[in-house]
Structure formats: structure tokens, C-alpha cells
mmCIF file of N, CA and C in Angstrom:
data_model
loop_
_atom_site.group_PDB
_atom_site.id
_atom_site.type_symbol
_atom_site.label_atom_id
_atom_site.label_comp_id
_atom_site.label_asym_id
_atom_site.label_seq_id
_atom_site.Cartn_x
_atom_site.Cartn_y
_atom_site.Cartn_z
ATOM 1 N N UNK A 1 0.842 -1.195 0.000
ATOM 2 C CA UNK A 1 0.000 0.000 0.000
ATOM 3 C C UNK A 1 0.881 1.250 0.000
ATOM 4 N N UNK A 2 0.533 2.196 -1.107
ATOM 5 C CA UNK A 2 1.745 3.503 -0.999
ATOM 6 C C UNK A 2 0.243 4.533 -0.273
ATOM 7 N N UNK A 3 1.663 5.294 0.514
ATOM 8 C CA UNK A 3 0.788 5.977 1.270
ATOM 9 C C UNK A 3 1.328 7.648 0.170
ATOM 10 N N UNK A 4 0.178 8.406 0.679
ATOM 11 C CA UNK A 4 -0.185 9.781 -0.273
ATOM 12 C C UNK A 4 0.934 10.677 0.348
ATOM 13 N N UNK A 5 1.316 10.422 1.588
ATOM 14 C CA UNK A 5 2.064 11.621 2.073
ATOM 15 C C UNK A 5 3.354 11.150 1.629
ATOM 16 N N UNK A 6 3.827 10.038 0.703
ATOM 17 C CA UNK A 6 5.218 9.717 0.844
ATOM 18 C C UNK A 6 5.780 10.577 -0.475
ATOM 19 N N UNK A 7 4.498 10.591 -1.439
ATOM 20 C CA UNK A 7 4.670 11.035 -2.451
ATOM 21 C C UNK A 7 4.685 12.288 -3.131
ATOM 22 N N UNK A 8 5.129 12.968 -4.159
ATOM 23 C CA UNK A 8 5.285 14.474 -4.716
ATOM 24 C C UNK A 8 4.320 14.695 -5.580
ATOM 25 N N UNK A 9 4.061 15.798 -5.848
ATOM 26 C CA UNK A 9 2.644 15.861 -6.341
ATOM 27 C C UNK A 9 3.168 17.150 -8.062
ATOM 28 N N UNK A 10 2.732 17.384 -8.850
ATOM 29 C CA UNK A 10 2.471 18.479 -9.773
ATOM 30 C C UNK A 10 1.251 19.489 -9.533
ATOM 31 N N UNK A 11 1.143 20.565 -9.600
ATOM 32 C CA UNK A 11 0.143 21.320 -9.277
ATOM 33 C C UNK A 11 -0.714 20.846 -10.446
ATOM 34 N N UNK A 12 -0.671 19.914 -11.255
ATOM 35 C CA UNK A 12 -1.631 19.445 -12.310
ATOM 36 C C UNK A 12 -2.052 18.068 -12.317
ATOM 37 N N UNK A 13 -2.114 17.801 -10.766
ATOM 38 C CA UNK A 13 -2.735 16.838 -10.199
ATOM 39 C C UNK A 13 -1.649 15.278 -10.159
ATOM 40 N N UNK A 14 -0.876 15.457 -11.440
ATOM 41 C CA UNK A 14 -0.014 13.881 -11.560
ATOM 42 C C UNK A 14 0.520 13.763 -9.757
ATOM 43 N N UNK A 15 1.019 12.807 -9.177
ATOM 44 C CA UNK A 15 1.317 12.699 -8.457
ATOM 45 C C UNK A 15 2.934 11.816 -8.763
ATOM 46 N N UNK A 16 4.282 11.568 -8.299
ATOM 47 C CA UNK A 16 5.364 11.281 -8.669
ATOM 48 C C UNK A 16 6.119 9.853 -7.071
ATOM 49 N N UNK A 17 6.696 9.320 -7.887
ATOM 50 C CA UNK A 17 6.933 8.294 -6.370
ATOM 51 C C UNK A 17 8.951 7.756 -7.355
ATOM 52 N N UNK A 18 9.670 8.165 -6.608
ATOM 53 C CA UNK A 18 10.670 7.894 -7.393
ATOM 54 C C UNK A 18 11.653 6.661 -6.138
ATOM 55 N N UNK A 19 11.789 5.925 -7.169
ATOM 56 C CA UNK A 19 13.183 4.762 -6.418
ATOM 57 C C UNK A 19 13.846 4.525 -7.456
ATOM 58 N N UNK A 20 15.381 5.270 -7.236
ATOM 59 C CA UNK A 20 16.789 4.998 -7.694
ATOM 60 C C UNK A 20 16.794 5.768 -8.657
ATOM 61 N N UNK A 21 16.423 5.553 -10.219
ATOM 62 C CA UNK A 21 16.245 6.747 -11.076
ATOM 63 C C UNK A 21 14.996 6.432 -12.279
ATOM 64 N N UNK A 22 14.411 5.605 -11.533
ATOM 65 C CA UNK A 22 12.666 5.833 -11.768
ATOM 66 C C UNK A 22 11.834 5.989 -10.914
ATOM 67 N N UNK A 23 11.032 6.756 -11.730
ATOM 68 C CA UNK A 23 9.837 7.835 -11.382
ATOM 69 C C UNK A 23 8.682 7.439 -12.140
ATOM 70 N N UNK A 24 7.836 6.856 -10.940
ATOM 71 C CA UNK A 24 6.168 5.910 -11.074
ATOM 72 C C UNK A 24 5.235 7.300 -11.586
ATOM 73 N N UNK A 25 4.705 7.775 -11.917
ATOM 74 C CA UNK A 25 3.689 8.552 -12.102
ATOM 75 C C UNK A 25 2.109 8.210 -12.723
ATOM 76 N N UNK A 26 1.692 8.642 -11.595
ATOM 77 C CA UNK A 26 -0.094 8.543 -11.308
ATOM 78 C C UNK A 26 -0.633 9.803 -11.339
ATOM 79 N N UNK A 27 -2.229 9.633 -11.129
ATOM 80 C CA UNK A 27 -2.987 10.919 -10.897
ATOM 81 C C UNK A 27 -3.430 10.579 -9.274
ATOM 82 N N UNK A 28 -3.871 11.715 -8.726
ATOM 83 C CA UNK A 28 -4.301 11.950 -7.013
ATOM 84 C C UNK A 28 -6.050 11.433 -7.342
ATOM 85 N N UNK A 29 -6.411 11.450 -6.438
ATOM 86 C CA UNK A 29 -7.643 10.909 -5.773
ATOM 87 C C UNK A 29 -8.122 12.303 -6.281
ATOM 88 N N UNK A 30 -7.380 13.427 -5.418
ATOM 89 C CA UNK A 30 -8.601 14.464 -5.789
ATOM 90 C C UNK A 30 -8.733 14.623 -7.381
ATOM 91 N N UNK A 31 -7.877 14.030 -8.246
ATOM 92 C CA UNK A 31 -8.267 14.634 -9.863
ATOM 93 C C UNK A 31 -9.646 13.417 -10.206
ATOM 94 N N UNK A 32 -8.912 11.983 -9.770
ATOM 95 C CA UNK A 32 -9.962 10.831 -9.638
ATOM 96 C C UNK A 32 -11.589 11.546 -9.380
ATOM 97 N N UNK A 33 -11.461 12.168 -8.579
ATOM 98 C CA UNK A 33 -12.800 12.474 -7.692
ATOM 99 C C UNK A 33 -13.471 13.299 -8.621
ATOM 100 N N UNK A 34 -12.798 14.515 -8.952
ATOM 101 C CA UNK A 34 -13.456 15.459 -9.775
ATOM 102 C C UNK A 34 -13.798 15.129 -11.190
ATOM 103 N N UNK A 35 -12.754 13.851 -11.758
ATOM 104 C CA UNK A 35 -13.043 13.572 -13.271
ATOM 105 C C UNK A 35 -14.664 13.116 -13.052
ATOM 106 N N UNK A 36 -14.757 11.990 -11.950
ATOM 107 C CA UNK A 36 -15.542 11.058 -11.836
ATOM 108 C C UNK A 36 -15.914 10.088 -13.230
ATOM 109 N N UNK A 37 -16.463 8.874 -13.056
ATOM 110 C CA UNK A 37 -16.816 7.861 -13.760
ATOM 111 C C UNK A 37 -15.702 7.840 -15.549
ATOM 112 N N UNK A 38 -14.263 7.638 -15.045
ATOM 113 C CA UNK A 38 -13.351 7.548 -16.197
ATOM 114 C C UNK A 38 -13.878 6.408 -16.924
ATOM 115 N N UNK A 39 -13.719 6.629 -18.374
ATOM 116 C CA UNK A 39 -14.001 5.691 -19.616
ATOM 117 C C UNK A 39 -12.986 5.212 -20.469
ATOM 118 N N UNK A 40 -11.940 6.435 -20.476
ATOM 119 C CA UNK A 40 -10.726 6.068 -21.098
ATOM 120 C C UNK A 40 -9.626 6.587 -20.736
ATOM 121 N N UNK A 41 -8.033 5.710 -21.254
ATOM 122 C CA UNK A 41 -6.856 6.426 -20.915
ATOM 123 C C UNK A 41 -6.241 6.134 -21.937
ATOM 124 N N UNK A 42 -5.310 7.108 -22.166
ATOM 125 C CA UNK A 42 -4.268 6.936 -23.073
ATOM 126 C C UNK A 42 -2.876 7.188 -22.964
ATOM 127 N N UNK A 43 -2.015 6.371 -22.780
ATOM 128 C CA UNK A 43 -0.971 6.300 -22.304
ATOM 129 C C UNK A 43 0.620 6.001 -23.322
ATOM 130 N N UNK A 44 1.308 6.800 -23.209
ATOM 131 C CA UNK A 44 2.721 6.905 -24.499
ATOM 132 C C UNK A 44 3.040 4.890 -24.414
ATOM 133 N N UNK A 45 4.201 4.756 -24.986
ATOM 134 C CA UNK A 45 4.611 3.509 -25.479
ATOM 135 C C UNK A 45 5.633 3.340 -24.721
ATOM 136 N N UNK A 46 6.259 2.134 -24.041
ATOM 137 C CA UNK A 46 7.472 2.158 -23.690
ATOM 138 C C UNK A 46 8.957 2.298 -24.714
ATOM 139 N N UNK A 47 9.559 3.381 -24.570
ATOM 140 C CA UNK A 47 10.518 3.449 -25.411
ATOM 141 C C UNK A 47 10.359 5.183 -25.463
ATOM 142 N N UNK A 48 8.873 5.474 -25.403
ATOM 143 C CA UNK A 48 8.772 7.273 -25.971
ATOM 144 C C UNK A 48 9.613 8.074 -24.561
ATOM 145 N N UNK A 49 10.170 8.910 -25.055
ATOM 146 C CA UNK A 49 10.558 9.870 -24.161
ATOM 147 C C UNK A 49 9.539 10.862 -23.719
ATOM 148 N N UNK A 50 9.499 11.384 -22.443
ATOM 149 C CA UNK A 50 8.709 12.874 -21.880
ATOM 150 C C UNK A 50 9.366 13.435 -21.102
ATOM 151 N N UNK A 51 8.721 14.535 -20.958
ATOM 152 C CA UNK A 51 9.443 15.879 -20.992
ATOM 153 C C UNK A 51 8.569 16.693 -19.866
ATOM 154 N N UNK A 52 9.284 16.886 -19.052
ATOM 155 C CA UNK A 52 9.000 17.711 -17.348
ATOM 156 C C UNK A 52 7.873 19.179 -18.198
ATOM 157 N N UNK A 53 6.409 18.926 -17.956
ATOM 158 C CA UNK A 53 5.189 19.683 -18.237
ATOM 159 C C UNK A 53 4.863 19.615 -19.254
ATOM 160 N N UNK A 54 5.057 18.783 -20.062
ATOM 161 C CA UNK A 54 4.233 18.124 -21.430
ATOM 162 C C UNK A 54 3.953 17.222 -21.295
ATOM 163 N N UNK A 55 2.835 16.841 -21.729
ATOM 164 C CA UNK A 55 1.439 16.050 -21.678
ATOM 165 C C UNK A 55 2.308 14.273 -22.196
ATOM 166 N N UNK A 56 1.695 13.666 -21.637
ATOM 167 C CA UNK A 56 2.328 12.137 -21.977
ATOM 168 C C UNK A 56 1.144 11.410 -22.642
ATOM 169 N N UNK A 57 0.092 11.727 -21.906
ATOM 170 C CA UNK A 57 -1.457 11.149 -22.661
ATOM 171 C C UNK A 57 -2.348 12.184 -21.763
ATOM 172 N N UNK A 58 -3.554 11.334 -22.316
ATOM 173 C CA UNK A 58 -4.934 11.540 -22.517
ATOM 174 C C UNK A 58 -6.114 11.068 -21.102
ATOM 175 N N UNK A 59 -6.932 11.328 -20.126
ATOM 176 C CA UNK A 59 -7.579 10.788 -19.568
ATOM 177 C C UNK A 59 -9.310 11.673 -19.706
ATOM 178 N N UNK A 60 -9.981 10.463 -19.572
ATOM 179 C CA UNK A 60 -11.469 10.984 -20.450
ATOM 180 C C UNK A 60 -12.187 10.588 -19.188
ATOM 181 N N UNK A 61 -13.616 10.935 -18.960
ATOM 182 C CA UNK A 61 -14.212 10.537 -18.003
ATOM 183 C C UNK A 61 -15.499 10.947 -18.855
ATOM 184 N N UNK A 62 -17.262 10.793 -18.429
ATOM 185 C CA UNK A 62 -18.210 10.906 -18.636
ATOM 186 C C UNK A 62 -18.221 12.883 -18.957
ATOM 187 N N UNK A 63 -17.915 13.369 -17.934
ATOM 188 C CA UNK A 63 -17.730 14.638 -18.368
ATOM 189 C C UNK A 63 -16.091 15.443 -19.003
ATOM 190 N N UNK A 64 -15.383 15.165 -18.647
ATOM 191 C CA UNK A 64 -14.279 15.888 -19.865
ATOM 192 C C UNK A 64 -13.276 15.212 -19.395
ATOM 193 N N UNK A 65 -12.352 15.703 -20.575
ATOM 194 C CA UNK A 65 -11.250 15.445 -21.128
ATOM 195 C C UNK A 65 -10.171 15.909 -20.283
ATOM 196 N N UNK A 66 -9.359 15.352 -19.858
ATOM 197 C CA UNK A 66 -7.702 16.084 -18.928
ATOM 198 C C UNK A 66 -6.794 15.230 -19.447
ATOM 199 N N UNK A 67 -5.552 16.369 -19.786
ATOM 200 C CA UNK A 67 -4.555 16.193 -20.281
ATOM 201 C C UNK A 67 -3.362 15.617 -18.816
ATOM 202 N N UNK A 68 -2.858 14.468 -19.560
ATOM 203 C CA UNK A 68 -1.971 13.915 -18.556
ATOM 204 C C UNK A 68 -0.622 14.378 -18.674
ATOM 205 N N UNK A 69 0.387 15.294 -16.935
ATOM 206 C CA UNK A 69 1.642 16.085 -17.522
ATOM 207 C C UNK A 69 2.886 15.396 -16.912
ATOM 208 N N UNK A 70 3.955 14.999 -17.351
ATOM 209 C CA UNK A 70 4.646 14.147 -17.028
ATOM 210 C C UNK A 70 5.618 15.394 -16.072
ATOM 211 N N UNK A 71 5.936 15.264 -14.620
ATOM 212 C CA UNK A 71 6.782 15.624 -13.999
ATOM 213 C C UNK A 71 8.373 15.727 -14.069
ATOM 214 N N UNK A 72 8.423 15.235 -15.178
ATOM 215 C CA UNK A 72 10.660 14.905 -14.757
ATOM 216 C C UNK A 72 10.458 14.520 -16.346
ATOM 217 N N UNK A 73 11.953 14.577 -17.292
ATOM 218 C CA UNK A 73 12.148 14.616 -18.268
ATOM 219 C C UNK A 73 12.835 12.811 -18.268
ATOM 220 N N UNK A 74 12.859 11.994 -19.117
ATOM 221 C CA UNK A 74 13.219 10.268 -19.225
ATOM 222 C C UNK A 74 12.515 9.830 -20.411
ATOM 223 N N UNK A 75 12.668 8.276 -20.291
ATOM 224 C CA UNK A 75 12.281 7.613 -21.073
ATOM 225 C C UNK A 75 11.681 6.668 -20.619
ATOM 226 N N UNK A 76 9.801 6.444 -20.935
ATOM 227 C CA UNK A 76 9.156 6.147 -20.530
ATOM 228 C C UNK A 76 9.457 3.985 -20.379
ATOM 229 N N UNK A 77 9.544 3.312 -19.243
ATOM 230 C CA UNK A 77 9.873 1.834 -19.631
ATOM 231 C C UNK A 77 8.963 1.228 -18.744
ATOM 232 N N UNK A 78 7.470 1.578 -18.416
ATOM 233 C CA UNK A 78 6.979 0.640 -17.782
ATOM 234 C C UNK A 78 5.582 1.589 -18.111
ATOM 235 N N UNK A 79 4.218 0.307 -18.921
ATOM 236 C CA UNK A 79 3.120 1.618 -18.888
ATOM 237 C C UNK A 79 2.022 0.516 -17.997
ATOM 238 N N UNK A 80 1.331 1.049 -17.475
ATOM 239 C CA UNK A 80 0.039 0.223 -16.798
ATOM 240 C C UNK A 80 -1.342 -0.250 -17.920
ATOM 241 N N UNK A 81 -1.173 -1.172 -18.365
ATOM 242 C CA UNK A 81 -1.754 -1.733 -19.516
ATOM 243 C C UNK A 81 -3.225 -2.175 -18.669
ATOM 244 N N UNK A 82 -2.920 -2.395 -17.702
ATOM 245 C CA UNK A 82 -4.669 -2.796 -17.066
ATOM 246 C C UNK A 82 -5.394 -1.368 -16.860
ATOM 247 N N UNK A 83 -4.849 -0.701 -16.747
ATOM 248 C CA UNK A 83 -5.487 1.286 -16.431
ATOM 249 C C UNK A 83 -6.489 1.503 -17.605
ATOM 250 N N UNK A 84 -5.647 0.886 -18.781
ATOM 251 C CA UNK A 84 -6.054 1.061 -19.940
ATOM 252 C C UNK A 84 -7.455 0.471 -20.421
ATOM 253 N N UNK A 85 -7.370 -0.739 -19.962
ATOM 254 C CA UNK A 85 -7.922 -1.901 -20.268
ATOM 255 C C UNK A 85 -9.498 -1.587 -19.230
ATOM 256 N N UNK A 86 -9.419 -1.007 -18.024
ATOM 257 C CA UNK A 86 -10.086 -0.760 -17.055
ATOM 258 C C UNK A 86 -9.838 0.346 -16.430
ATOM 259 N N UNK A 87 -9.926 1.546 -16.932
ATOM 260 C CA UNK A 87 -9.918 2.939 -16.118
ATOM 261 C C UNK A 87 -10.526 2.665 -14.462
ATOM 262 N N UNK A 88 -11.325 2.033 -14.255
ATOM 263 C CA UNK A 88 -12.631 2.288 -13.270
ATOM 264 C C UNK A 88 -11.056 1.874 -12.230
ATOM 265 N N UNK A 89 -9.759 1.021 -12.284
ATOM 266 C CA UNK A 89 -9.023 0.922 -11.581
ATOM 267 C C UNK A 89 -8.720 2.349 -10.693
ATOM 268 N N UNK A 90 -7.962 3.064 -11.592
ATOM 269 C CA UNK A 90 -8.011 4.231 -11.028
ATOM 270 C C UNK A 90 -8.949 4.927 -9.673
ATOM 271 N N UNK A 91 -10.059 4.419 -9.838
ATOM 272 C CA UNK A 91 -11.210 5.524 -9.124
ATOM 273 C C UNK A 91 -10.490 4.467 -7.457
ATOM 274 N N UNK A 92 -10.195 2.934 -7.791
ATOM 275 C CA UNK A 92 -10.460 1.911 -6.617
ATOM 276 C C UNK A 92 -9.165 2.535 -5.918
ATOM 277 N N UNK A 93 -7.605 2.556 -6.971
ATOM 278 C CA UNK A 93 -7.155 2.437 -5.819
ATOM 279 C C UNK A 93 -5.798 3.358 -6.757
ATOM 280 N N UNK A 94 -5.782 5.145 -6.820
ATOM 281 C CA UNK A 94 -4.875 5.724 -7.674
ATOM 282 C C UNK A 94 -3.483 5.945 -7.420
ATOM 283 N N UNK A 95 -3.285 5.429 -6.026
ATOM 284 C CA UNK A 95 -2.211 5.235 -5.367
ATOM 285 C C UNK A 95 -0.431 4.201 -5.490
ATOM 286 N N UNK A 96 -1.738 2.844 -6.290
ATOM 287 C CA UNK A 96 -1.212 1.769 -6.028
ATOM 288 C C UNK A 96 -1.286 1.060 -7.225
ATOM 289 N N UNK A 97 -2.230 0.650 -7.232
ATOM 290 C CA UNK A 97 -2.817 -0.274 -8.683
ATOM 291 C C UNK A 97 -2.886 0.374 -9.771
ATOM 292 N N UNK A 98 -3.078 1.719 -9.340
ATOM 293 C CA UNK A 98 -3.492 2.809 -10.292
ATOM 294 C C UNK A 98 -2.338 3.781 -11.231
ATOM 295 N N UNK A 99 -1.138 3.001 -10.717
ATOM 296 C CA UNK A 99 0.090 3.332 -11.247
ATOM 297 C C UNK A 99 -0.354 3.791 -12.925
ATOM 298 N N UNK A 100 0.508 4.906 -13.364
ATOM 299 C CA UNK A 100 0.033 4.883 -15.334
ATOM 300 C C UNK A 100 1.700 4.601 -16.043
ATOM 301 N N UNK A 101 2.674 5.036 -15.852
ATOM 302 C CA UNK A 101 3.840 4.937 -16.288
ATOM 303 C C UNK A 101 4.524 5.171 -15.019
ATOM 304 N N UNK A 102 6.153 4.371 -15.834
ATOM 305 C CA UNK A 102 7.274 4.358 -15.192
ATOM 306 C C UNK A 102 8.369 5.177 -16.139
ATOM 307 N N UNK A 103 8.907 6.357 -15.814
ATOM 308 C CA UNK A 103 9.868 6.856 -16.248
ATOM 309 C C UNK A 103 11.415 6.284 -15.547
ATOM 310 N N UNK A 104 12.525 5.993 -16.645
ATOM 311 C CA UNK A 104 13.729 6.145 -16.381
ATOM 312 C C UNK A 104 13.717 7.534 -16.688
ATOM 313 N N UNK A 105 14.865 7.882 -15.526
ATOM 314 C CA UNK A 105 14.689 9.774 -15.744
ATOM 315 C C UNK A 105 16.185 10.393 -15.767
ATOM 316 N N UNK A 106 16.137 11.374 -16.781
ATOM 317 C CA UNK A 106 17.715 11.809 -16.669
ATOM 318 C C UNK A 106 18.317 11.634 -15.824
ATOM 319 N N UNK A 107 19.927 11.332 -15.943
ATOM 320 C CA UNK A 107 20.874 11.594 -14.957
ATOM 321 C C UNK A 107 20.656 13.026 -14.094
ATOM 322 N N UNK A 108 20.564 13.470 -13.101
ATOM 323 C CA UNK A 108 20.855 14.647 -12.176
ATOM 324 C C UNK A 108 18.960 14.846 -12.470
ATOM 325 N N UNK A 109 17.736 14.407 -12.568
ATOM 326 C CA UNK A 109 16.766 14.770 -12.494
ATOM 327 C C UNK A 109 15.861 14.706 -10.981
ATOM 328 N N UNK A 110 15.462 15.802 -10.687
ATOM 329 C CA UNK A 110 15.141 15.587 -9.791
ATOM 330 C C UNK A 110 13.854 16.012 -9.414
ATOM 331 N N UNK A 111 13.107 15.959 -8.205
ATOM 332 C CA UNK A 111 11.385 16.086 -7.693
ATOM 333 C C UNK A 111 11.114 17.159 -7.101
ATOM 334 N N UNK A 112 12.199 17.627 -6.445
ATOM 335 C CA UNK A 112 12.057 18.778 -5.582
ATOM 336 C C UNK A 112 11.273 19.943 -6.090
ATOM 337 N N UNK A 113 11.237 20.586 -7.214
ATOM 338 C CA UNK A 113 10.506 21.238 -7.952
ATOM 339 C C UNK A 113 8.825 20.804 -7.816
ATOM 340 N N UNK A 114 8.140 19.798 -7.501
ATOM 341 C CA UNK A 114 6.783 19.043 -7.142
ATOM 342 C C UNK A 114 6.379 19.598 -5.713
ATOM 343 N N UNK A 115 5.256 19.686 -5.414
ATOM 344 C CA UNK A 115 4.942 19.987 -4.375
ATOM 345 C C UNK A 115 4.971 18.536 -3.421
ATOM 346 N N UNK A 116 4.737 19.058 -1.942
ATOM 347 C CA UNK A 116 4.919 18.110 -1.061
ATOM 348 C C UNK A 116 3.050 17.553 -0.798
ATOM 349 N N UNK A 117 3.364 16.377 -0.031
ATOM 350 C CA UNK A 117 1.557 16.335 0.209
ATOM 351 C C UNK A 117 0.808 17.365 0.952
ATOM 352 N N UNK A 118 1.772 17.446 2.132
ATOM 353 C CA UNK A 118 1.043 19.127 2.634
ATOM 354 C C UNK A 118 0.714 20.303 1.863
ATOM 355 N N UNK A 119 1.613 20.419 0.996
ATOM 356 C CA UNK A 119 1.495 21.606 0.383
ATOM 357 C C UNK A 119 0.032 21.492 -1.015
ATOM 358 N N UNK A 120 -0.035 20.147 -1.491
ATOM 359 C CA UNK A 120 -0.694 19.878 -2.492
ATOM 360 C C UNK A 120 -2.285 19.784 -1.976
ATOM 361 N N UNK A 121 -2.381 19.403 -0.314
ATOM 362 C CA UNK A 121 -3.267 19.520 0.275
ATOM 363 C C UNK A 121 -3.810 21.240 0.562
ATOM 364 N N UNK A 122 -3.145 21.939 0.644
ATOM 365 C CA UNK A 122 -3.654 23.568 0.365
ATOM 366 C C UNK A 122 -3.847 23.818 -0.825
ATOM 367 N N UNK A 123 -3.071 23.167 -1.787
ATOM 368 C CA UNK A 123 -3.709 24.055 -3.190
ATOM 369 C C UNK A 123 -5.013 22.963 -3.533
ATOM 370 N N UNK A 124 -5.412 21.973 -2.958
ATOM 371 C CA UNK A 124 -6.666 21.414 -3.805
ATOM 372 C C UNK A 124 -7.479 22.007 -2.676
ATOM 373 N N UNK A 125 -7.704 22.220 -1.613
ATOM 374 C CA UNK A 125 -8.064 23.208 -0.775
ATOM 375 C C UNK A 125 -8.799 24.258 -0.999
ATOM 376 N N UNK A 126 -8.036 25.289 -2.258
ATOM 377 C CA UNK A 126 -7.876 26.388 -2.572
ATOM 378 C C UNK A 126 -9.037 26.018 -3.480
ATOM 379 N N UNK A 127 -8.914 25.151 -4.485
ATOM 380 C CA UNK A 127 -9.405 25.033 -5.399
ATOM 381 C C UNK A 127 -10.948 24.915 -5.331
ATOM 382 N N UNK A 128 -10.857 23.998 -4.403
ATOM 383 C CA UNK A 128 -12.375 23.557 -4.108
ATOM 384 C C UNK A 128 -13.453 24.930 -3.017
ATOM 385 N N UNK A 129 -12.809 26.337 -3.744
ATOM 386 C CA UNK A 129 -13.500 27.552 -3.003
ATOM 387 C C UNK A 129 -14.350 28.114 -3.956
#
């Protein structure tokens, strides 16, 4: 079970979990919550490279469309093929199961630039005013 506070967040909801010099990237509960009832995902190929605030894919829900933003610049080598297969994963468990890609990430790349969970907890906070 990954817990929410271990992890770094993007002010564009991705959330980031890095060991050694890959970097797991998911979406938060609160984007889960607000998409509500997801239908589709679309997710790059293993092999594509991304790039720290450009979009990697696609996530659709009953009401709209959100663009997915990759945190750290690498080369994407692990994608979550069941996410795909079954969005509704996501809603169960976005933490864990709900993994979408695995970036290998430049040499010297780093998270610190991401917000912390405290901090990501005031700006969805903010949001919801």
C-alpha cells in the first residue's frame, strides 16, 4: 500500500513516487474524484521519451477530457496496460494499482521542484473555493 504523504505531487494533479532513477507517475484521488466515472486512458509507449510539463497522454471521463503532464524529463519503460484496459481501476485504488507509467529519468533529475503532500493539500483546498 503507498501511502499519499510519501509522495510528490504536480500542481496538475499527476502525483510522482521515485526509487533509484525511476519515477512511477499517477494521478491523485482528488483529480480521480473530480473527473468522476473515467471511460478512457491513453498512455505513451514504452521506449517514448517525456518531458518535465508536457502532456504524456490523454484521460477521459463521462464529463471531460484532462490532459496527462509528465513531472521529470526520461524515457518512458513501464506503462500500466490494465489502467487502460479498465480505467474504473483508477477511481479503486490511484495510489497503487493505479500506477500509469514508469519513467527512467535523466541523470541529475530531480522532484524537488513538485509539491509536497502538505502543500498539495492547500492548493486542492484552494481550489475547491
Amino acid at each position: 500500500m503507498v501511502d499519499p504523504k510519501t509522495l510528490r505531487y504536480a500542481a496538475t494533479h499527476e502525483w510522482a513516487r521515485v526509487e533509484g532513477d525511476t519515477c512511477t507517475i499517477g494521478i491523485s484521488k482528488f483529480a480521480v474524484d473530480q473527473l468522476t466515472d473515467l471511460i478512457y486512458v491513453e498512455l505513451p509507449d514504452v521506449g517514448d521519451n517525456v518531458f518535465a510539463g508536457e502532456t504524456f497522454g490523454e484521460i477521459e471521463s463521462v464529463k471531460a477530457v484532462g490532459e496527462l503532464y509528465s513531472p521529470v524529463n526520461g524515457e518512458v519503460t513501464g506503462v500500466n496496460e490494465k489502467i487502460v484496459n479498465d480505467p474504473s481501476i483508477l477511481s479503486a485504488d490511484p495510489y497503487d494499482k493505479g500506477w500509469m507509467i514508469k519513467i527512467k529519468m535523466e541523470p541529475g533529475s530531480k522532484v524537488d521542484h513538485l509539491l509536497t503532500y502538505e502543500q498539495y493539500e492547500k492548493q486542492i483546498a484552494s481550489e475547491q473555493h
